[in-house]
Amino acid sequence: MYIRKPYFFAEKKTGILLPMFLFIILSYGVVANEYQPAEPVLSYSLANQLIVIDPGHGGFDPGAWRGELMEKNITLPISKKLQQHLSQAGAIVVMLREEDKDLAGEQFKGSLKERKRQDLKARVDEANRLKADLYISIHTNADPSPRWYGAQTFYNAHSEESKIMAECVQDELTRILGNTKRKAKPGSYYIIDKTEMPAVIVEVGFLSHPAEAKLLNDPAYQNKVAYAVFSGIVNYQASQMEPVDKSDKKIVTGSDIAK
């Protein structure tokens, strides 16, 4: 049987192309690991976890906007990148939207305010119906003043698990992004008040801050944000795993096997 060799292994060019290929692979590894956790990530803790990702706004509702930048067009790509990280770690991921639309339904005929209320209810209802393990809502922030910046995570003050997850996510946003000193903060918002599982809102930055808005529109930075959120979720899940009590484990020796 004849097996065609990849071009970079062609016999006459191996001396040149193979080193070039290895250089590209190694270079990619350096870039990919630029913001990897210092300690091994226990991503196996996400295996078979059902995680709902909620890309904020969509359709008739642009969310915050400055100039040509709209919140709904920032939250979706970040959410898709987060979905990819989580899926690769073995989680079962449900995206509440994968295109520019809301969840109120095409047949809804109410006012814009009523449609927004229906949209939020549909998001919460779907997560509760699925009995999701975690709920992650991605948003961007905005303020009349352009001075404010930095990603920040919010949680329901009555949910201790949500607080722990928010703190884990915020720690990773702080460590990986390197441009926020904000802390996880309690808040009262419909989606984190009504969901029946640990839930957080991640405000990934301020569109009202010119420099941060430019970053948030950059796919490379979006992936960095997504990875930070992913890493925070991993840390949260790992913290929830029951520690192994080594005192209960018997050390098996050769004499035990012989018996």
Short mmCIF file of C-alpha atoms in Angstrom, two decimals:
data_model
loop_
_atom_site.label_atom_id
_atom_site.label_comp_id
_atom_site.label_asym_id
_atom_site.label_seq_id
_atom_site.Cartn_x
_atom_site.Cartn_y
_atom_site.Cartn_z
CA MET A 1 0.00 0.00 0.00
CA TYR A 2 1.31 3.45 -0.88
CA ILE A 3 0.96 6.09 1.80
CA ARG A 4 1.56 9.63 0.70
CA LYS A 5 3.90 11.49 3.00
CA PRO A 6 2.92 14.94 4.27
CA TYR A 7 4.73 17.65 2.32
CA PHE A 8 6.91 18.63 5.25
CA PHE A 9 8.37 15.11 5.35
CA ALA A 10 9.30 15.04 1.65
CA GLU A 11 12.70 13.38 1.45
CA LYS A 12 14.54 16.17 -0.36
CA LYS A 13 13.19 18.95 1.85
CA THR A 14 13.17 17.31 5.26
CA GLY A 15 16.34 19.10 6.32
CA ILE A 16 14.68 22.50 5.87
CA LEU A 17 10.95 22.02 6.35
CA LEU A 18 10.94 19.69 9.35
CA PRO A 19 12.84 22.17 11.58
CA MET A 20 10.52 24.91 10.34
CA PHE A 21 7.49 22.77 11.20
CA LEU A 22 8.83 22.03 14.68
CA PHE A 23 9.54 25.73 15.19
CA ILE A 24 5.93 26.60 14.30
CA ILE A 25 4.56 23.96 16.69
CA LEU A 26 6.82 25.08 19.53
CA SER A 27 6.01 28.74 18.88
CA TYR A 28 2.29 27.97 19.01
CA GLY A 29 2.82 26.16 22.30
CA VAL A 30 4.49 29.23 23.79
CA VAL A 31 1.62 31.49 22.71
CA ALA A 32 -1.06 29.03 23.82
CA ASN A 33 0.53 28.67 27.25
CA GLU A 34 1.07 32.40 27.80
CA TYR A 35 -1.72 32.61 30.35
CA GLN A 36 -2.08 28.98 31.40
CA PRO A 37 -2.46 28.34 35.15
CA ALA A 38 0.78 27.90 37.06
CA GLU A 39 -0.54 24.69 38.61
CA PRO A 40 -2.00 21.76 36.62
CA VAL A 41 -5.63 22.43 35.83
CA LEU A 42 -8.01 19.80 37.24
CA SER A 43 -10.26 20.06 34.20
CA TYR A 44 -11.47 16.51 34.74
CA SER A 45 -13.70 18.00 37.44
CA LEU A 46 -15.86 19.35 34.59
CA ALA A 47 -16.53 15.95 33.04
CA ASN A 48 -20.27 15.47 32.40
CA GLN A 49 -21.17 18.73 34.15
CA LEU A 50 -24.12 20.46 32.44
CA ILE A 51 -23.20 24.11 32.08
CA VAL A 52 -25.49 26.76 30.60
CA ILE A 53 -23.79 29.72 28.94
CA ASP A 54 -25.92 32.82 28.49
CA PRO A 55 -24.51 35.33 25.96
CA GLY A 56 -26.18 38.50 27.20
CA HIS A 57 -28.72 40.41 25.07
CA GLY A 58 -29.25 39.74 21.36
CA GLY A 59 -31.76 40.50 18.62
CA PHE A 60 -33.81 43.61 19.37
CA ASP A 61 -31.74 44.22 22.52
CA PRO A 62 -28.18 45.43 21.78
CA GLY A 63 -27.28 45.91 25.43
CA ALA A 64 -24.69 48.61 26.08
CA TRP A 65 -23.05 50.25 23.09
CA ARG A 66 -20.46 52.86 22.27
CA GLY A 67 -20.04 53.97 18.67
CA GLU A 68 -20.29 50.88 16.46
CA LEU A 69 -19.61 48.44 19.29
CA MET A 70 -22.63 46.66 20.74
CA GLU A 71 -22.64 44.47 23.82
CA LYS A 72 -24.55 41.68 22.10
CA ASN A 73 -21.77 41.39 19.50
CA ILE A 74 -19.09 41.08 22.19
CA THR A 75 -20.82 38.63 24.50
CA LEU A 76 -21.56 36.06 21.78
CA PRO A 77 -18.00 35.41 20.52
CA ILE A 78 -16.64 35.30 24.07
CA SER A 79 -19.37 32.82 25.00
CA LYS A 80 -18.56 30.64 21.99
CA LYS A 81 -14.89 30.58 22.95
CA LEU A 82 -15.85 29.69 26.53
CA GLN A 83 -18.07 26.92 25.16
CA GLN A 84 -15.11 25.49 23.27
CA HIS A 85 -12.88 25.43 26.36
CA LEU A 86 -15.55 23.81 28.50
CA SER A 87 -16.48 21.23 25.86
CA GLN A 88 -12.87 20.22 25.39
CA ALA A 89 -12.69 19.65 29.16
CA GLY A 90 -15.61 17.22 28.97
CA ALA A 91 -18.48 19.46 30.08
CA ILE A 92 -21.92 19.30 28.47
CA VAL A 93 -22.50 22.88 27.33
CA VAL A 94 -25.80 24.49 26.37
CA MET A 95 -25.67 27.89 24.68
CA LEU A 96 -28.84 29.90 25.21
CA ARG A 97 -28.25 31.66 21.90
CA GLU A 98 -25.78 31.07 19.09
CA GLU A 99 -26.86 33.88 16.82
CA ASP A 100 -28.14 37.45 17.00
CA LYS A 101 -31.57 36.85 18.49
CA ASP A 102 -33.41 36.97 21.80
CA LEU A 103 -35.33 34.17 23.50
CA ALA A 104 -38.76 35.81 23.70
CA GLY A 105 -39.93 33.93 20.62
CA GLU A 106 -40.91 35.11 17.16
CA GLN A 107 -44.61 35.05 18.05
CA PHE A 108 -44.29 37.44 21.01
CA LYS A 109 -46.22 40.65 20.31
CA GLY A 110 -45.77 42.65 23.53
CA SER A 111 -43.93 45.93 24.08
CA LEU A 112 -40.14 46.06 24.10
CA LYS A 113 -40.18 46.13 27.90
CA GLU A 114 -42.46 43.12 28.04
CA ARG A 115 -40.34 41.35 25.40
CA LYS A 116 -37.22 41.92 27.48
CA ARG A 117 -38.95 40.49 30.54
CA GLN A 118 -40.05 37.45 28.52
CA ASP A 119 -36.53 37.05 27.13
CA LEU A 120 -34.98 36.94 30.61
CA LYS A 121 -37.65 34.56 31.87
CA ALA A 122 -37.04 32.21 28.95
CA ARG A 123 -33.32 32.09 29.73
CA VAL A 124 -33.91 31.24 33.37
CA ASP A 125 -36.69 28.76 32.60
CA GLU A 126 -34.49 26.87 30.15
CA ALA A 127 -31.62 26.55 32.63
CA ASN A 128 -33.98 25.38 35.37
CA ARG A 129 -35.73 22.96 33.01
CA LEU A 130 -32.41 21.40 32.09
CA LYS A 131 -31.44 21.18 35.77
CA ALA A 132 -28.06 22.63 34.85
CA ASP A 133 -25.15 22.34 37.24
CA LEU A 134 -23.88 25.87 36.56
CA TYR A 135 -25.13 29.04 34.85
CA ILE A 136 -22.68 31.55 33.38
CA SER A 137 -23.99 34.82 31.94
CA ILE A 138 -21.59 36.94 29.88
CA HIS A 139 -22.07 40.72 29.68
CA THR A 140 -20.15 43.94 29.15
CA ASN A 141 -20.36 46.99 31.38
CA ALA A 142 -20.79 50.68 30.56
CA ASP A 143 -20.86 53.97 32.42
CA PRO A 144 -21.41 57.61 31.45
CA SER A 145 -17.83 58.26 32.57
CA PRO A 146 -15.04 56.76 30.40
CA ARG A 147 -12.74 56.43 33.42
CA TRP A 148 -14.06 53.10 34.71
CA TYR A 149 -12.62 49.81 33.50
CA GLY A 150 -12.07 46.21 34.54
CA ALA A 151 -13.91 42.89 34.44
CA GLN A 152 -16.09 42.02 37.44
CA THR A 153 -18.16 39.02 38.49
CA PHE A 154 -21.54 39.22 40.27
CA TYR A 155 -23.45 36.65 42.30
CA ASN A 156 -26.61 36.25 44.38
CA ALA A 157 -25.75 37.08 47.99
CA HIS A 158 -28.03 34.28 49.22
CA SER A 159 -26.09 31.57 47.37
CA GLU A 160 -22.82 30.57 49.01
CA GLU A 161 -21.90 28.33 46.06
CA SER A 162 -22.47 31.19 43.62
CA LYS A 163 -20.25 33.41 45.76
CA ILE A 164 -17.44 30.86 45.73
CA MET A 165 -17.71 30.44 41.95
CA ALA A 166 -17.76 34.21 41.42
CA GLU A 167 -14.64 34.60 43.53
CA CYS A 168 -12.87 31.82 41.63
CA VAL A 169 -13.76 33.42 38.29
CA GLN A 170 -12.78 36.89 39.48
CA ASP A 171 -9.42 35.64 40.75
CA GLU A 172 -8.63 34.22 37.31
CA LEU A 173 -9.83 37.35 35.50
CA THR A 174 -7.49 39.34 37.71
CA ARG A 175 -4.56 36.97 37.23
CA ILE A 176 -4.88 36.30 33.52
CA LEU A 177 -6.09 39.66 32.20
CA GLY A 178 -3.81 41.65 34.47
CA ASN A 179 -5.88 44.83 34.10
CA THR A 180 -8.50 44.64 36.83
CA LYS A 181 -8.36 44.86 40.61
CA ARG A 182 -12.09 44.50 41.04
CA LYS A 183 -13.55 41.94 43.43
CA ALA A 184 -16.50 39.58 43.03
CA LYS A 185 -19.59 41.43 44.20
CA PRO A 186 -23.12 40.47 45.29
CA GLY A 187 -25.94 41.85 43.20
CA SER A 188 -29.67 41.48 42.66
CA TYR A 189 -30.36 40.59 39.03
CA TYR A 190 -33.23 38.53 37.65
CA ILE A 191 -31.15 35.76 36.09
CA ILE A 192 -29.03 35.06 39.17
CA ASP A 193 -31.97 35.51 41.54
CA LYS A 194 -34.25 33.05 39.73
CA THR A 195 -31.87 30.30 38.60
CA GLU A 196 -31.87 27.17 40.75
CA MET A 197 -28.17 26.39 40.40
CA PRO A 198 -24.94 28.28 41.17
CA ALA A 199 -24.96 31.23 38.79
CA VAL A 200 -22.77 34.24 38.03
CA ILE A 201 -22.83 37.26 35.77
CA VAL A 202 -19.43 38.10 34.30
CA GLU A 203 -19.12 41.71 33.17
CA VAL A 204 -16.04 41.26 31.01
CA GLY A 205 -15.13 44.95 30.81
CA PHE A 206 -16.39 48.45 30.05
CA LEU A 207 -17.38 49.45 26.52
CA SER A 208 -17.37 53.03 27.80
CA HIS A 209 -13.59 52.87 28.39
CA PRO A 210 -11.95 53.47 24.96
CA ALA A 211 -8.90 51.27 25.52
CA GLU A 212 -10.85 48.42 27.07
CA ALA A 213 -13.53 48.63 24.36
CA LYS A 214 -10.81 48.16 21.76
CA LEU A 215 -9.54 45.08 23.62
CA LEU A 216 -13.02 43.61 23.94
CA ASN A 217 -13.43 43.79 20.17
CA ASP A 218 -10.17 41.87 19.63
CA PRO A 219 -10.66 38.09 19.08
CA ALA A 220 -7.36 37.28 20.81
CA TYR A 221 -8.38 39.21 23.91
CA GLN A 222 -11.86 37.66 23.77
CA ASN A 223 -10.23 34.24 23.94
CA LYS A 224 -8.12 35.40 26.87
CA VAL A 225 -11.27 36.47 28.70
CA ALA A 226 -12.99 33.18 27.86
CA TYR A 227 -10.02 31.20 29.12
CA ALA A 228 -9.97 33.18 32.37
CA VAL A 229 -13.65 32.42 32.97
CA PHE A 230 -13.05 28.77 32.09
CA SER A 231 -10.10 28.55 34.47
CA GLY A 232 -12.19 30.08 37.25
CA ILE A 233 -14.95 27.53 36.67
CA VAL A 234 -12.39 24.72 36.79
CA ASN A 235 -11.02 26.03 40.08
CA TYR A 236 -14.54 26.27 41.50
CA GLN A 237 -15.42 22.73 40.44
CA ALA A 238 -12.16 21.41 41.86
CA SER A 239 -12.90 23.16 45.17
CA GLN A 240 -16.25 21.37 45.34
CA MET A 241 -14.78 17.91 44.94
CA GLU A 242 -14.56 15.88 48.12
CA PRO A 243 -10.93 15.56 49.28
CA VAL A 244 -9.52 12.07 49.43
CA ASP A 245 -8.88 10.89 52.98
CA LYS A 246 -5.55 9.15 52.61
CA SER A 247 -5.76 7.76 56.14
CA ASP A 248 -8.52 5.41 54.95
CA LYS A 249 -6.46 4.03 52.11
CA LYS A 250 -4.52 0.83 52.70
CA ILE A 251 -1.06 0.63 51.15
CA VAL A 252 -0.87 -2.59 49.15
CA THR A 253 2.49 -4.31 49.40
CA GLY A 254 4.03 -7.29 47.65
CA SER A 255 3.32 -9.47 50.69
CA ASP A 256 -0.36 -8.51 50.54
CA ILE A 257 -0.57 -9.60 46.92
CA ALA A 258 1.19 -12.87 47.76
CA LYS A 259 -1.46 -13.65 50.33
#
